[in-house]
Backbone atoms as SQL, in Angstrom:
CREATE TABLE atoms (id INTEGER PRIMARY KEY, chain TEXT, resi INTEGER, resn TEXT, atom TEXT, x REAL, y REAL, z REAL);
INSERT INTO atoms VALUES
  (1, 'A', 1, 'MET', 'N', -18.159, 24.794, -6.149),
  (2, 'A', 1, 'MET', 'CA', -18.730, 24.791, -7.482),
  (3, 'A', 1, 'MET', 'C', -20.003, 23.937, -7.450),
  (4, 'A', 2, 'SER', 'N', -21.097, 24.493, -7.929),
  (5, 'A', 2, 'SER', 'CA', -22.375, 23.793, -7.874),
  (6, 'A', 2, 'SER', 'C', -22.433, 22.681, -8.927),
  (7, 'A', 3, 'LYS', 'N', -23.342, 21.747, -8.711),
  (8, 'A', 3, 'LYS', 'CA', -23.540, 20.658, -9.668),
  (9, 'A', 3, 'LYS', 'C', -23.981, 21.201, -11.023),
  (10, 'A', 4, 'LYS', 'N', -24.765, 22.263, -11.000),
  (11, 'A', 4, 'LYS', 'CA', -25.254, 22.839, -12.249),
  (12, 'A', 4, 'LYS', 'C', -24.125, 23.504, -13.030),
  (13, 'A', 5, 'PHE', 'N', -23.151, 24.054, -12.315),
  (14, 'A', 5, 'PHE', 'CA', -21.991, 24.653, -12.974),
  (15, 'A', 5, 'PHE', 'C', -21.113, 23.551, -13.564),
  (16, 'A', 6, 'ILE', 'N', -20.922, 22.478, -12.819),
  (17, 'A', 6, 'ILE', 'CA', -20.158, 21.328, -13.314),
  (18, 'A', 6, 'ILE', 'C', -20.849, 20.744, -14.540),
  (19, 'A', 7, 'LYS', 'N', -22.169, 20.731, -14.518),
  (20, 'A', 7, 'LYS', 'CA', -22.947, 20.246, -15.662),
  (21, 'A', 7, 'LYS', 'C', -22.654, 21.091, -16.904),
  (22, 'A', 8, 'LEU', 'N', -22.496, 22.393, -16.741),
  (23, 'A', 8, 'LEU', 'CA', -22.175, 23.263, -17.861),
  (24, 'A', 8, 'LEU', 'C', -20.803, 22.916, -18.432),
  (25, 'A', 9, 'ILE', 'N', -19.855, 22.626, -17.578),
  (26, 'A', 9, 'ILE', 'CA', -18.530, 22.202, -18.041),
  (27, 'A', 9, 'ILE', 'C', -18.652, 20.906, -18.837),
  (28, 'A', 10, 'ASP', 'N', -19.483, 19.981, -18.351),
  (29, 'A', 10, 'ASP', 'CA', -19.706, 18.722, -19.075),
  (30, 'A', 10, 'ASP', 'C', -20.348, 18.960, -20.434),
  (31, 'A', 11, 'VAL', 'N', -21.274, 19.915, -20.512),
  (32, 'A', 11, 'VAL', 'CA', -21.911, 20.257, -21.783),
  (33, 'A', 11, 'VAL', 'C', -20.868, 20.816, -22.755),
  (34, 'A', 12, 'LEU', 'N', -19.981, 21.662, -22.265),
  (35, 'A', 12, 'LEU', 'CA', -18.911, 22.198, -23.110),
  (36, 'A', 12, 'LEU', 'C', -18.010, 21.075, -23.622),
  (37, 'A', 13, 'LYS', 'N', -17.660, 20.140, -22.743),
  (38, 'A', 13, 'LYS', 'CA', -16.813, 19.013, -23.135),
  (39, 'A', 13, 'LYS', 'C', -17.503, 18.161, -24.195),
  (40, 'A', 14, 'LYS', 'N', -18.800, 17.958, -24.027),
  (41, 'A', 14, 'LYS', 'CA', -19.558, 17.154, -24.980),
  (42, 'A', 14, 'LYS', 'C', -19.661, 17.854, -26.339),
  (43, 'A', 15, 'ASN', 'N', -19.883, 19.156, -26.318),
  (44, 'A', 15, 'ASN', 'CA', -20.054, 19.897, -27.569),
  (45, 'A', 15, 'ASN', 'C', -18.722, 20.172, -28.274),
  (46, 'A', 16, 'PHE', 'N', -17.654, 20.290, -27.504),
  (47, 'A', 16, 'PHE', 'CA', -16.333, 20.579, -28.072),
  (48, 'A', 16, 'PHE', 'C', -15.319, 19.536, -27.595),
  (49, 'A', 17, 'PRO', 'N', -15.470, 18.281, -28.031),
  (50, 'A', 17, 'PRO', 'CA', -14.671, 17.183, -27.489),
  (51, 'A', 17, 'PRO', 'C', -13.178, 17.252, -27.798),
  (52, 'A', 18, 'ARG', 'N', -12.771, 18.009, -28.777),
  (53, 'A', 18, 'ARG', 'CA', -11.351, 18.097, -29.133),
  (54, 'A', 18, 'ARG', 'C', -10.580, 19.079, -28.262),
  (55, 'A', 19, 'ASN', 'N', -11.280, 19.744, -27.352),
  (56, 'A', 19, 'ASN', 'CA', -10.662, 20.798, -26.539),
  (57, 'A', 19, 'ASN', 'C', -10.521, 20.369, -25.088),
  (58, 'A', 20, 'LYS', 'N', -9.486, 20.905, -24.457),
  (59, 'A', 20, 'LYS', 'CA', -9.352, 20.780, -23.012),
  (60, 'A', 20, 'LYS', 'C', -10.097, 21.976, -22.422),
  (61, 'A', 21, 'ILE', 'N', -11.151, 21.700, -21.677),
  (62, 'A', 21, 'ILE', 'CA', -11.974, 22.778, -21.113),
  (63, 'A', 21, 'ILE', 'C', -11.379, 23.181, -19.770),
  (64, 'A', 22, 'PRO', 'N', -11.027, 24.444, -19.603),
  (65, 'A', 22, 'PRO', 'CA', -10.454, 24.885, -18.321),
  (66, 'A', 22, 'PRO', 'C', -11.517, 24.896, -17.217),
  (67, 'A', 23, 'LYS', 'N', -11.067, 24.823, -15.977),
  (68, 'A', 23, 'LYS', 'CA', -12.009, 24.869, -14.849),
  (69, 'A', 23, 'LYS', 'C', -12.666, 26.243, -14.740),
  (70, 'A', 24, 'LYS', 'N', -11.929, 27.278, -15.102),
  (71, 'A', 24, 'LYS', 'CA', -12.495, 28.630, -15.087),
  (72, 'A', 24, 'LYS', 'C', -13.004, 28.933, -16.493),
  (73, 'A', 25, 'ILE', 'N', -14.319, 28.775, -16.673),
  (74, 'A', 25, 'ILE', 'CA', -14.902, 28.909, -18.009),
  (75, 'A', 25, 'ILE', 'C', -15.529, 30.276, -18.260),
  (76, 'A', 26, 'SER', 'N', -15.667, 31.081, -17.227),
  (77, 'A', 26, 'SER', 'CA', -16.425, 32.329, -17.369),
  (78, 'A', 26, 'SER', 'C', -15.850, 33.287, -18.406),
  (79, 'A', 27, 'ASN', 'N', -14.565, 33.161, -18.734),
  (80, 'A', 27, 'ASN', 'CA', -13.963, 34.054, -19.725),
  (81, 'A', 27, 'ASN', 'C', -13.986, 33.486, -21.139),
  (82, 'A', 28, 'LEU', 'N', -14.463, 32.242, -21.296),
  (83, 'A', 28, 'LEU', 'CA', -14.513, 31.645, -22.628),
  (84, 'A', 28, 'LEU', 'C', -15.599, 32.287, -23.469),
  (85, 'A', 29, 'ARG', 'N', -15.287, 32.447, -24.757),
  (86, 'A', 29, 'ARG', 'CA', -16.277, 33.015, -25.684),
  (87, 'A', 29, 'ARG', 'C', -16.084, 32.392, -27.054),
  (88, 'A', 30, 'ILE', 'N', -17.012, 32.695, -27.930),
  (89, 'A', 30, 'ILE', 'CA', -16.982, 32.152, -29.285),
  (90, 'A', 30, 'ILE', 'C', -15.593, 32.359, -29.887),
  (91, 'A', 31, 'ASN', 'N', -15.122, 31.360, -30.590),
  (92, 'A', 31, 'ASN', 'CA', -13.804, 31.307, -31.239),
  (93, 'A', 31, 'ASN', 'C', -12.650, 30.999, -30.286),
  (94, 'A', 32, 'ASP', 'N', -12.898, 30.848, -28.980),
  (95, 'A', 32, 'ASP', 'CA', -11.830, 30.489, -28.047),
  (96, 'A', 32, 'ASP', 'C', -11.508, 28.997, -28.089),
  (97, 'A', 33, 'LEU', 'N', -12.446, 28.178, -28.545),
  (98, 'A', 33, 'LEU', 'CA', -12.253, 26.733, -28.615),
  (99, 'A', 33, 'LEU', 'C', -12.388, 26.282, -30.061),
  (100, 'A', 34, 'GLU', 'N', -11.669, 25.228, -30.399),
  (101, 'A', 34, 'GLU', 'CA', -11.811, 24.659, -31.742),
  (102, 'A', 34, 'GLU', 'C', -13.255, 24.202, -31.937),
  (103, 'A', 35, 'GLY', 'N', -13.880, 24.672, -32.980),
  (104, 'A', 35, 'GLY', 'CA', -15.260, 24.310, -33.264),
  (105, 'A', 35, 'GLY', 'C', -16.296, 25.270, -32.712),
  (106, 'A', 36, 'TRP', 'N', -15.838, 26.231, -31.891),
  (107, 'A', 36, 'TRP', 'CA', -16.803, 27.194, -31.344),
  (108, 'A', 36, 'TRP', 'C', -16.899, 28.386, -32.290),
  (109, 'A', 37, 'ASP', 'N', -17.542, 28.128, -33.400),
  (110, 'A', 37, 'ASP', 'CA', -17.868, 29.176, -34.360),
  (111, 'A', 37, 'ASP', 'C', -19.368, 29.412, -34.263),
  (112, 'A', 38, 'SER', 'N', -19.968, 30.051, -35.252),
  (113, 'A', 38, 'SER', 'CA', -21.402, 30.351, -35.153),
  (114, 'A', 38, 'SER', 'C', -22.245, 29.080, -35.100),
  (115, 'A', 39, 'LEU', 'N', -21.892, 28.069, -35.885),
  (116, 'A', 39, 'LEU', 'CA', -22.636, 26.816, -35.846),
  (117, 'A', 39, 'LEU', 'C', -22.393, 26.079, -34.533),
  (118, 'A', 40, 'GLY', 'N', -21.161, 26.072, -34.075),
  (119, 'A', 40, 'GLY', 'CA', -20.840, 25.456, -32.786),
  (120, 'A', 40, 'GLY', 'C', -21.566, 26.138, -31.644),
  (121, 'A', 41, 'ASN', 'N', -21.722, 27.449, -31.728),
  (122, 'A', 41, 'ASN', 'CA', -22.438, 28.198, -30.697),
  (123, 'A', 41, 'ASN', 'C', -23.917, 27.813, -30.693),
  (124, 'A', 42, 'PHE', 'N', -24.498, 27.710, -31.879),
  (125, 'A', 42, 'PHE', 'CA', -25.899, 27.303, -31.986),
  (126, 'A', 42, 'PHE', 'C', -26.092, 25.905, -31.403),
  (127, 'A', 43, 'ASN', 'N', -25.213, 24.978, -31.761),
  (128, 'A', 43, 'ASN', 'CA', -25.308, 23.618, -31.230),
  (129, 'A', 43, 'ASN', 'C', -25.108, 23.584, -29.716),
  (130, 'A', 44, 'LEU', 'N', -24.211, 24.422, -29.209),
  (131, 'A', 44, 'LEU', 'CA', -24.001, 24.512, -27.768),
  (132, 'A', 44, 'LEU', 'C', -25.270, 24.974, -27.065),
  (133, 'A', 45, 'LEU', 'N', -25.905, 25.998, -27.589),
  (134, 'A', 45, 'LEU', 'CA', -27.132, 26.509, -26.964),
  (135, 'A', 45, 'LEU', 'C', -28.259, 25.476, -27.022),
  (136, 'A', 46, 'LEU', 'N', -28.351, 24.719, -28.102),
  (137, 'A', 46, 'LEU', 'CA', -29.351, 23.648, -28.178),
  (138, 'A', 46, 'LEU', 'C', -29.075, 22.565, -27.137),
  (139, 'A', 47, 'LEU', 'N', -27.816, 22.234, -26.958),
  (140, 'A', 47, 'LEU', 'CA', -27.440, 21.229, -25.958),
  (141, 'A', 47, 'LEU', 'C', -27.720, 21.735, -24.544),
  (142, 'A', 48, 'ILE', 'N', -27.495, 23.008, -24.307),
  (143, 'A', 48, 'ILE', 'CA', -27.814, 23.604, -23.004),
  (144, 'A', 48, 'ILE', 'C', -29.318, 23.561, -22.764),
  (145, 'A', 49, 'GLU', 'N', -30.094, 23.866, -23.795),
  (146, 'A', 49, 'GLU', 'CA', -31.555, 23.784, -23.658),
  (147, 'A', 49, 'GLU', 'C', -31.972, 22.383, -23.223),
  (148, 'A', 50, 'ASP', 'N', -31.438, 21.374, -23.872),
  (149, 'A', 50, 'ASP', 'CA', -31.782, 19.993, -23.527),
  (150, 'A', 50, 'ASP', 'C', -31.286, 19.604, -22.138),
  (151, 'A', 51, 'SER', 'N', -30.083, 20.010, -21.800),
  (152, 'A', 51, 'SER', 'CA', -29.478, 19.621, -20.526),
  (153, 'A', 51, 'SER', 'C', -30.137, 20.278, -19.321),
  (154, 'A', 52, 'TYR', 'N', -30.572, 21.525, -19.481),
  (155, 'A', 52, 'TYR', 'CA', -31.145, 22.278, -18.368),
  (156, 'A', 52, 'TYR', 'C', -32.665, 22.423, -18.465),
  (157, 'A', 53, 'ASN', 'N', -33.254, 21.848, -19.524),
  (158, 'A', 53, 'ASN', 'CA', -34.697, 21.919, -19.728),
  (159, 'A', 53, 'ASN', 'C', -35.187, 23.376, -19.723),
  (160, 'A', 54, 'ILE', 'N', -34.517, 24.184, -20.535),
  (161, 'A', 54, 'ILE', 'CA', -34.858, 25.601, -20.683),
  (162, 'A', 54, 'ILE', 'C', -34.986, 25.908, -22.168),
  (163, 'A', 55, 'ARG', 'N', -35.441, 27.107, -22.499),
  (164, 'A', 55, 'ARG', 'CA', -35.521, 27.540, -23.888),
  (165, 'A', 55, 'ARG', 'C', -34.981, 28.960, -24.018),
  (166, 'A', 56, 'PHE', 'N', -34.160, 29.155, -25.034),
  (167, 'A', 56, 'PHE', 'CA', -33.666, 30.477, -25.379),
  (168, 'A', 56, 'PHE', 'C', -34.623, 31.088, -26.398),
  (169, 'A', 57, 'THR', 'N', -34.779, 32.406, -26.354),
  (170, 'A', 57, 'THR', 'CA', -35.533, 33.090, -27.397),
  (171, 'A', 57, 'THR', 'C', -34.634, 33.201, -28.632),
  (172, 'A', 58, 'GLN', 'N', -35.217, 33.555, -29.755),
  (173, 'A', 58, 'GLN', 'CA', -34.413, 33.758, -30.968),
  (174, 'A', 58, 'GLN', 'C', -33.385, 34.857, -30.760),
  (175, 'A', 59, 'LYS', 'N', -33.781, 35.905, -30.063),
  (176, 'A', 59, 'LYS', 'CA', -32.840, 37.002, -29.802),
  (177, 'A', 59, 'LYS', 'C', -31.673, 36.517, -28.953),
  (178, 'A', 60, 'GLU', 'N', -31.968, 35.727, -27.913),
  (179, 'A', 60, 'GLU', 'CA', -30.900, 35.206, -27.052),
  (180, 'A', 60, 'GLU', 'C', -29.966, 34.301, -27.854),
  (181, 'A', 61, 'ILE', 'N', -30.521, 33.478, -28.725),
  (182, 'A', 61, 'ILE', 'CA', -29.691, 32.595, -29.545),
  (183, 'A', 61, 'ILE', 'C', -28.751, 33.412, -30.427),
  (184, 'A', 62, 'SER', 'N', -29.214, 34.539, -30.903),
  (185, 'A', 62, 'SER', 'CA', -28.375, 35.348, -31.785),
  (186, 'A', 62, 'SER', 'C', -27.398, 36.256, -31.035),
  (187, 'A', 63, 'THR', 'N', -27.593, 36.448, -29.737),
  (188, 'A', 63, 'THR', 'CA', -26.712, 37.376, -29.012),
  (189, 'A', 63, 'THR', 'C', -25.810, 36.706, -27.974),
  (190, 'A', 64, 'ILE', 'N', -26.162, 35.544, -27.471),
  (191, 'A', 64, 'ILE', 'CA', -25.339, 34.872, -26.453),
  (192, 'A', 64, 'ILE', 'C', -24.156, 34.207, -27.141),
  (193, 'A', 65, 'THR', 'N', -22.952, 34.685, -26.819),
  (194, 'A', 65, 'THR', 'CA', -21.747, 34.173, -27.473),
  (195, 'A', 65, 'THR', 'C', -20.597, 33.914, -26.499),
  (196, 'A', 66, 'SER', 'N', -20.907, 33.826, -25.216),
  (197, 'A', 66, 'SER', 'CA', -19.836, 33.578, -24.248),
  (198, 'A', 66, 'SER', 'C', -20.381, 32.771, -23.066),
  (199, 'A', 67, 'CYS', 'N', -19.469, 32.149, -22.353),
  (200, 'A', 67, 'CYS', 'CA', -19.879, 31.401, -21.160),
  (201, 'A', 67, 'CYS', 'C', -20.437, 32.352, -20.102),
  (202, 'A', 68, 'LYS', 'N', -19.883, 33.538, -20.004),
  (203, 'A', 68, 'LYS', 'CA', -20.385, 34.507, -19.029),
  (204, 'A', 68, 'LYS', 'C', -21.853, 34.819, -19.295),
  (205, 'A', 69, 'GLU', 'N', -22.200, 35.016, -20.565),
  (206, 'A', 69, 'GLU', 'CA', -23.594, 35.296, -20.921),
  (207, 'A', 69, 'GLU', 'C', -24.488, 34.078, -20.668),
  (208, 'A', 70, 'ILE', 'N', -23.963, 32.890, -20.931),
  (209, 'A', 70, 'ILE', 'CA', -24.717, 31.662, -20.655),
  (210, 'A', 70, 'ILE', 'C', -24.961, 31.528, -19.156),
  (211, 'A', 71, 'ILE', 'N', -23.937, 31.747, -18.364),
  (212, 'A', 71, 'ILE', 'CA', -24.056, 31.648, -16.906),
  (213, 'A', 71, 'ILE', 'C', -25.059, 32.669, -16.393),
  (214, 'A', 72, 'ASN', 'N', -24.990, 33.898, -16.879),
  (215, 'A', 72, 'ASN', 'CA', -25.952, 34.926, -16.462),
  (216, 'A', 72, 'ASN', 'C', -27.376, 34.524, -16.814),
  (217, 'A', 73, 'PHE', 'N', -27.572, 33.953, -18.006),
  (218, 'A', 73, 'PHE', 'CA', -28.895, 33.480, -18.409),
  (219, 'A', 73, 'PHE', 'C', -29.369, 32.386, -17.458),
  (220, 'A', 74, 'LEU', 'N', -28.499, 31.419, -17.156),
  (221, 'A', 74, 'LEU', 'CA', -28.888, 30.319, -16.279),
  (222, 'A', 74, 'LEU', 'C', -29.175, 30.813, -14.859),
  (223, 'A', 75, 'LYS', 'N', -28.398, 31.772, -14.377),
  (224, 'A', 75, 'LYS', 'CA', -28.658, 32.348, -13.054),
  (225, 'A', 75, 'LYS', 'C', -29.996, 33.072, -13.024),
  (226, 'A', 76, 'LYS', 'N', -30.324, 33.742, -14.111),
  (227, 'A', 76, 'LYS', 'CA', -31.587, 34.461, -14.194),
  (228, 'A', 76, 'LYS', 'C', -32.777, 33.495, -14.098),
  (229, 'A', 77, 'HIS', 'N', -32.598, 32.296, -14.613),
  (230, 'A', 77, 'HIS', 'CA', -33.677, 31.317, -14.635),
  (231, 'A', 77, 'HIS', 'C', -33.606, 30.307, -13.497),
  (232, 'A', 78, 'ASP', 'N', -32.516, 30.303, -12.755),
  (233, 'A', 78, 'ASP', 'CA', -32.364, 29.375, -11.632),
  (234, 'A', 78, 'ASP', 'C', -31.444, 30.013, -10.599),
  (235, 'A', 79, 'ARG', 'N', -32.014, 30.536, -9.570),
  (236, 'A', 79, 'ARG', 'CA', -31.218, 31.265, -8.567),
  (237, 'A', 79, 'ARG', 'C', -30.212, 30.386, -7.835),
  (238, 'A', 80, 'LYS', 'N', -30.336, 29.068, -7.937),
  (239, 'A', 80, 'LYS', 'CA', -29.409, 28.163, -7.271),
  (240, 'A', 80, 'LYS', 'C', -28.210, 27.811, -8.141),
  (241, 'A', 81, 'PHE', 'N', -28.112, 28.415, -9.322),
  (242, 'A', 81, 'PHE', 'CA', -27.017, 28.087, -10.236),
  (243, 'A', 81, 'PHE', 'C', -25.694, 28.552, -9.688);
């Protein structure tokens, strides 16, 4: 598991502190964790932007709703992810 992937798990823990985050996060999606609603998703994406020094477009912010989609986005922007 890469450091950048572990960092994503840490971001999830920080954004959703009341939840136990599983090691296999790729199947997680909006509403799977307490607090991961539309506002929680927006806050998660903002935290990812800050943590990875990237920016989502408005369209991406409105369509990315799962860890799989987040991981795919990060892989697209960083081949070492």
